[in-house]
Tab-separated table of C-alpha atoms in Angstrom:
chain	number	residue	atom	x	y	z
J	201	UNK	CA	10.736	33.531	10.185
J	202	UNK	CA	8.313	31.101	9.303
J	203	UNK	CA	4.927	30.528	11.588
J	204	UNK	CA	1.948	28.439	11.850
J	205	UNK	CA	-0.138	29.499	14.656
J	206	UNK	CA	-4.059	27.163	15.941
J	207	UNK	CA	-5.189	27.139	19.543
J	208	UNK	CA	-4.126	24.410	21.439
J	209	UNK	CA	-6.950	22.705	22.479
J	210	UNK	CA	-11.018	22.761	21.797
J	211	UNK	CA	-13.678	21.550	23.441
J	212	UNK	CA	-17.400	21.450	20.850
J	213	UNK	CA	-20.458	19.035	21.753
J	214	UNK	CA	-21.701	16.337	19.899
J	215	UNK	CA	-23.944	17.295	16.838
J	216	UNK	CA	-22.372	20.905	16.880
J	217	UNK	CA	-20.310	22.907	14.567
J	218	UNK	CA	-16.630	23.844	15.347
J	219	UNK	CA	-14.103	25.999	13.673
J	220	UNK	CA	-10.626	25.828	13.945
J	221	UNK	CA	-8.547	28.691	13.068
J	222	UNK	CA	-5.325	29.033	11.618
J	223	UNK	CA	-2.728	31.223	10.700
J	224	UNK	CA	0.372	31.676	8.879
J	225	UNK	CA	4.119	33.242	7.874
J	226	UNK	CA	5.592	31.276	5.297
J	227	UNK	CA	8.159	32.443	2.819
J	228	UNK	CA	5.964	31.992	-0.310
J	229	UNK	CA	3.242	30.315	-0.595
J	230	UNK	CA	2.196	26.740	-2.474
J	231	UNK	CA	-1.132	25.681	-0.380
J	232	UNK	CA	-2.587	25.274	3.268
J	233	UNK	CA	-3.105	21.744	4.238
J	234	UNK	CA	-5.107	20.434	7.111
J	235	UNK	CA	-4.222	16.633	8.538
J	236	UNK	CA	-6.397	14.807	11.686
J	237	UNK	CA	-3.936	12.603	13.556
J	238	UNK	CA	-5.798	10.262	16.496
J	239	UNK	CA	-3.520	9.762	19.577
J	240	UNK	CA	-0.656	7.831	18.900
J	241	UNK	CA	-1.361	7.257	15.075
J	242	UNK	CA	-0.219	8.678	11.572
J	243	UNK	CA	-1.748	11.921	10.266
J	244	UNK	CA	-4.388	11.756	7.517
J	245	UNK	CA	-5.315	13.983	5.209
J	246	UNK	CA	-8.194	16.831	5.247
J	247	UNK	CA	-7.857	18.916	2.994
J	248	UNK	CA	-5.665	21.518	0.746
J	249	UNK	CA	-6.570	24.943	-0.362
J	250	UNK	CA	-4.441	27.014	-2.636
J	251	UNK	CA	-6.611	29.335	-3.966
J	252	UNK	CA	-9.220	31.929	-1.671
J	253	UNK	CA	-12.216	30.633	-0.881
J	254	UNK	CA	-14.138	27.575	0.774
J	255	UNK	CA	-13.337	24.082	-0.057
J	256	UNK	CA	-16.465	20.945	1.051
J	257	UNK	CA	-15.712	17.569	1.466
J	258	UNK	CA	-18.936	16.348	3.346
J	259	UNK	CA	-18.989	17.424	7.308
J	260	UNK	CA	-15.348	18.951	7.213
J	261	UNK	CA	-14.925	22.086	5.086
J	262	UNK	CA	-11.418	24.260	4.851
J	263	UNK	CA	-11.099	27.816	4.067
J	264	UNK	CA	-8.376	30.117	2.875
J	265	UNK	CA	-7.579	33.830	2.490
J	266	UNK	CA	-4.315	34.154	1.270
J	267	UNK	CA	-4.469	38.035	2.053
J	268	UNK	CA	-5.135	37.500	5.433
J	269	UNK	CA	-2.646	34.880	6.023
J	270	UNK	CA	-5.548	32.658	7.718
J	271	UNK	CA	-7.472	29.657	7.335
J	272	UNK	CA	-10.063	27.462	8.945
J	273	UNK	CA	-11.291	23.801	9.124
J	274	UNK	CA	-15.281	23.910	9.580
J	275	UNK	CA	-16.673	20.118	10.791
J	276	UNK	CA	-20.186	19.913	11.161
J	277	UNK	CA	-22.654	17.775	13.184
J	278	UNK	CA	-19.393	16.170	14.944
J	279	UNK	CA	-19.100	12.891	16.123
J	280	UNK	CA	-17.158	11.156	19.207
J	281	UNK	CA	-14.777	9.560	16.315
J	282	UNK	CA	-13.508	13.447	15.826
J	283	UNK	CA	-11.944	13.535	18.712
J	284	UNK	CA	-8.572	14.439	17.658
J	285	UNK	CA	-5.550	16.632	16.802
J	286	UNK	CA	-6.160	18.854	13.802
J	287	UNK	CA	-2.683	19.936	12.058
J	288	UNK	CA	-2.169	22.899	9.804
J	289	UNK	CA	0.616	22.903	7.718
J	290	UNK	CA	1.892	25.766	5.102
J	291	UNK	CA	3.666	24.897	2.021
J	292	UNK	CA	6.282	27.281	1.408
J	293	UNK	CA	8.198	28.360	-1.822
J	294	UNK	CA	10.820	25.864	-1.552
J	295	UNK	CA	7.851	23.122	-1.598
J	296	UNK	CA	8.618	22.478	2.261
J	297	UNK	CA	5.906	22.161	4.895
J	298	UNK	CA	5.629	23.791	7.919
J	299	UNK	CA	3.894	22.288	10.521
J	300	UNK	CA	1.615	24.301	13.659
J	301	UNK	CA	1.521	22.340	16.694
J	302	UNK	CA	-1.605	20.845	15.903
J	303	UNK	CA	-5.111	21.634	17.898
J	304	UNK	CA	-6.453	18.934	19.807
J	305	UNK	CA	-10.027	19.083	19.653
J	306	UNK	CA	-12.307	17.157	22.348
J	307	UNK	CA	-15.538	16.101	21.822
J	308	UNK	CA	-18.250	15.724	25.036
J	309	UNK	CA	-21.697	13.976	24.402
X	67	UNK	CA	-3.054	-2.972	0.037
X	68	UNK	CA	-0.591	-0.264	-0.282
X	69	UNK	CA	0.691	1.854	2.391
X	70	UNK	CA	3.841	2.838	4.456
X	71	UNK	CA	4.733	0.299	7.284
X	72	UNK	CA	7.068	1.407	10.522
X	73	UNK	CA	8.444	-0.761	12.540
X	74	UNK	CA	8.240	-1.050	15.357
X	75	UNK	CA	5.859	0.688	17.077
X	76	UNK	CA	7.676	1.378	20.599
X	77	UNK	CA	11.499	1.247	20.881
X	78	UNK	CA	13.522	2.120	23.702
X	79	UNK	CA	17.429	2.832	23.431
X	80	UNK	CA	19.893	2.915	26.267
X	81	UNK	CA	22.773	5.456	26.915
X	82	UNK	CA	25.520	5.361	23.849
X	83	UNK	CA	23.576	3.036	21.856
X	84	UNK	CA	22.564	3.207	18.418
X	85	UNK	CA	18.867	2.763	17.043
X	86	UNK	CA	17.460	2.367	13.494
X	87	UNK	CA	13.742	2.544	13.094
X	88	UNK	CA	12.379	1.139	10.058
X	89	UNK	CA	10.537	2.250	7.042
X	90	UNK	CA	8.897	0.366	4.183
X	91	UNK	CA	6.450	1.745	1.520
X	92	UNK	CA	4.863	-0.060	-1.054
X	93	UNK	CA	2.945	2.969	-2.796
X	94	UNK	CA	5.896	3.189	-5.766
X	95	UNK	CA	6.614	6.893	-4.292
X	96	UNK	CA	9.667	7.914	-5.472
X	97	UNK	CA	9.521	11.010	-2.141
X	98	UNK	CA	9.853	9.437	1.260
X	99	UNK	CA	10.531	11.595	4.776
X	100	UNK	CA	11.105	11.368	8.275
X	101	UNK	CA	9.472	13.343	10.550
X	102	UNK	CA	9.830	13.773	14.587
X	103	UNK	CA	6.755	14.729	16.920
X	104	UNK	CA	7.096	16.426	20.350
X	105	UNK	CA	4.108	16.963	22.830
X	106	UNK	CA	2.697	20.865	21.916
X	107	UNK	CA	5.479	21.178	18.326
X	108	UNK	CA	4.515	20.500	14.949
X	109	UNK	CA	6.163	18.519	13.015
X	110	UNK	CA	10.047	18.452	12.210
X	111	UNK	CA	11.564	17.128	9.208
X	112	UNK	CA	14.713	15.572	9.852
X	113	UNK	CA	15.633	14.057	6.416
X	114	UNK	CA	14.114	13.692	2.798
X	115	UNK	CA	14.887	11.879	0.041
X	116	UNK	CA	13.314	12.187	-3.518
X	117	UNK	CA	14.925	9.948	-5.024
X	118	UNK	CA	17.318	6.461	-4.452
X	119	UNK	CA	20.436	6.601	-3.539
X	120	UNK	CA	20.008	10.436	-2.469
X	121	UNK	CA	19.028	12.359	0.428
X	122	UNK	CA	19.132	15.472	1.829
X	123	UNK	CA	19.183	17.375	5.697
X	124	UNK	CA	15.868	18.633	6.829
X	125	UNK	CA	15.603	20.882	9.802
X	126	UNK	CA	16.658	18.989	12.547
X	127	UNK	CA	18.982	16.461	10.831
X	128	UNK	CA	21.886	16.491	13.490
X	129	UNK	CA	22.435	12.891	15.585
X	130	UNK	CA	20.112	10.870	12.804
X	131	UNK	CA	21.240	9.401	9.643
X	132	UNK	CA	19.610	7.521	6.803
X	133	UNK	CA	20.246	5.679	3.637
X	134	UNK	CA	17.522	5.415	0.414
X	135	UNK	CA	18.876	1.914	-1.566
X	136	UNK	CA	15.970	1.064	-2.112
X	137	UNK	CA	12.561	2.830	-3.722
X	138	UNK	CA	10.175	1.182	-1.294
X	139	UNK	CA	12.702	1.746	1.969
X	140	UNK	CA	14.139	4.592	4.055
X	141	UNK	CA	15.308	3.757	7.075
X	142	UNK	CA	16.440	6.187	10.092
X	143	UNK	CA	19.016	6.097	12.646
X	144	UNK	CA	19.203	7.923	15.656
X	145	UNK	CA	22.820	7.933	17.016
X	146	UNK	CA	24.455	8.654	20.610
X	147	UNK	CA	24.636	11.438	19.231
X	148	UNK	CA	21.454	12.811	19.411
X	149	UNK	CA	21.018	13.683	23.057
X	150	UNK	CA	17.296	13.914	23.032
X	151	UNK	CA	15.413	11.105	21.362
X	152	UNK	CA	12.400	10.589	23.125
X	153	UNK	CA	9.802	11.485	20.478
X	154	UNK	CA	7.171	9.706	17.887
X	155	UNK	CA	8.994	9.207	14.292
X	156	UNK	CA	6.825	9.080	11.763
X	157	UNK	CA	7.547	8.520	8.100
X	158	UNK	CA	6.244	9.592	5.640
X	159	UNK	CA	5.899	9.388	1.647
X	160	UNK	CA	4.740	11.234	-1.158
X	161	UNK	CA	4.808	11.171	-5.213
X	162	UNK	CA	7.176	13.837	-5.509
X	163	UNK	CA	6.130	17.242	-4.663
X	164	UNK	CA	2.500	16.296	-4.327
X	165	UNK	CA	2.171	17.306	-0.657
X	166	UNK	CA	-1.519	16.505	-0.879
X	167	UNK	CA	-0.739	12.721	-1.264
X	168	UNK	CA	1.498	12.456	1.550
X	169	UNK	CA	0.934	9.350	3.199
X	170	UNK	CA	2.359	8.620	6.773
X	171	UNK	CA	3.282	5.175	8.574
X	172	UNK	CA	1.583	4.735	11.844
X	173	UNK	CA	4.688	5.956	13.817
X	174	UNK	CA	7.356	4.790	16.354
X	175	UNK	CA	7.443	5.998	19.907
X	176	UNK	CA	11.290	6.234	20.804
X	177	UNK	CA	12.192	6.258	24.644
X	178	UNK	CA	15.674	6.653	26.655
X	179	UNK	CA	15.624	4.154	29.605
């Protein structure tokens, strides 16, 4: 069958670094995406990688091994305003997305 | 500006009764979704549509139905049928099978009272 896995929940400081980890079992494979949805709002997008390697897009950064089946979303010198859900999603051969249960990330000053 | 509007944002539906949540786009995407949310699931698709006047099942497409006449709207409705409703609908649209310009409506929260 077809998985996403990310921890539920994260708790990083204010100014820090945190990585969020992600993993995945899709039949084929067109691309990794990575959404932030605040509480109670649509999802926006992050990020897509479909090729190995690290993508940067100012403090949030996405990598991808395709071998490995993994990926992460690096944000850097985080602010209160990241405070968050952080979705992974897996695009699979049919050009469907499959969603992990997102990982909600808390920020403390 | 463009962008995909739901409406509205809380709706509550009583026992046998049917519901339609709305959804109105004005990005000129030709791919528009629905989506449900559940506390700790990701995301299921309930119906697509690339295309007016077509649409097709996603996932969890049993107790909802929905009708594309129009580019700009797709609107969903949840029917007695569907015996669990409580969740947060979101919509979503996209220029075909560009995934990474999927754009999502701000969501409706659906209760049972």
């Amino acid at each position: 069958g077809q998985n996403i896995d990310q921890p539920t929940e994260m708790t990083a400081t204010e100014g820090a670094i945190v990585q969020i980890n992600c993993t995945y079992q899709t039949s084929g494979f067109n691309g990794l995406f990575w959404y932030q949805q605040h509480a109670g709002e649509a999802p926006t997008f992050l990020s897509y990688n479909v090729l190995d390697g690290l993508e940067e897009k100012g403090r949030f950064s996405s990598f991808l091994s395709r071998s490995k089946g993994y990926s992460y979303l690096l944000l850097k010198e985080l602010q209160m305003k990241d405070s968050a859900s952080y979705l992974c999603a897996g695009l699979d051969s049919n050009y469907q997305l499959i969603w992990g249960a997102g990982t909600k990330l808390i920020i403390k000053p | 500006d463009g962008g995909i509007t739901q409406s509205p944002k809380y709706l509550f539906r009583k026992e046998g009764q049917n519901v339609t949540l709305s959804c109105e786009q004005n990005l000129n995407h030709d791919a528009m979704y629905w989506y449900r949310q559940d506390p700790g699931q990701g995301l299921r698709l309930i119906y697509y549509s690339q295309i007016v006047n077509d649409f097709q099942k996603g996932d969890i497409a049993e107790g909802y139905s929905v009708s594309r006449e129009k580019k700009e709207s797709f609107p969903l409705t949840v029917t007695s049928a569907q015996k669990n409703p409580t969740a947060f609908y979101l919509c979503a649209s996209s220029i075909g099978q560009e995934f990474e310009k999927l754009f999502f409506g701000s969501g409706t929260q659906l209760s049972v009272l």
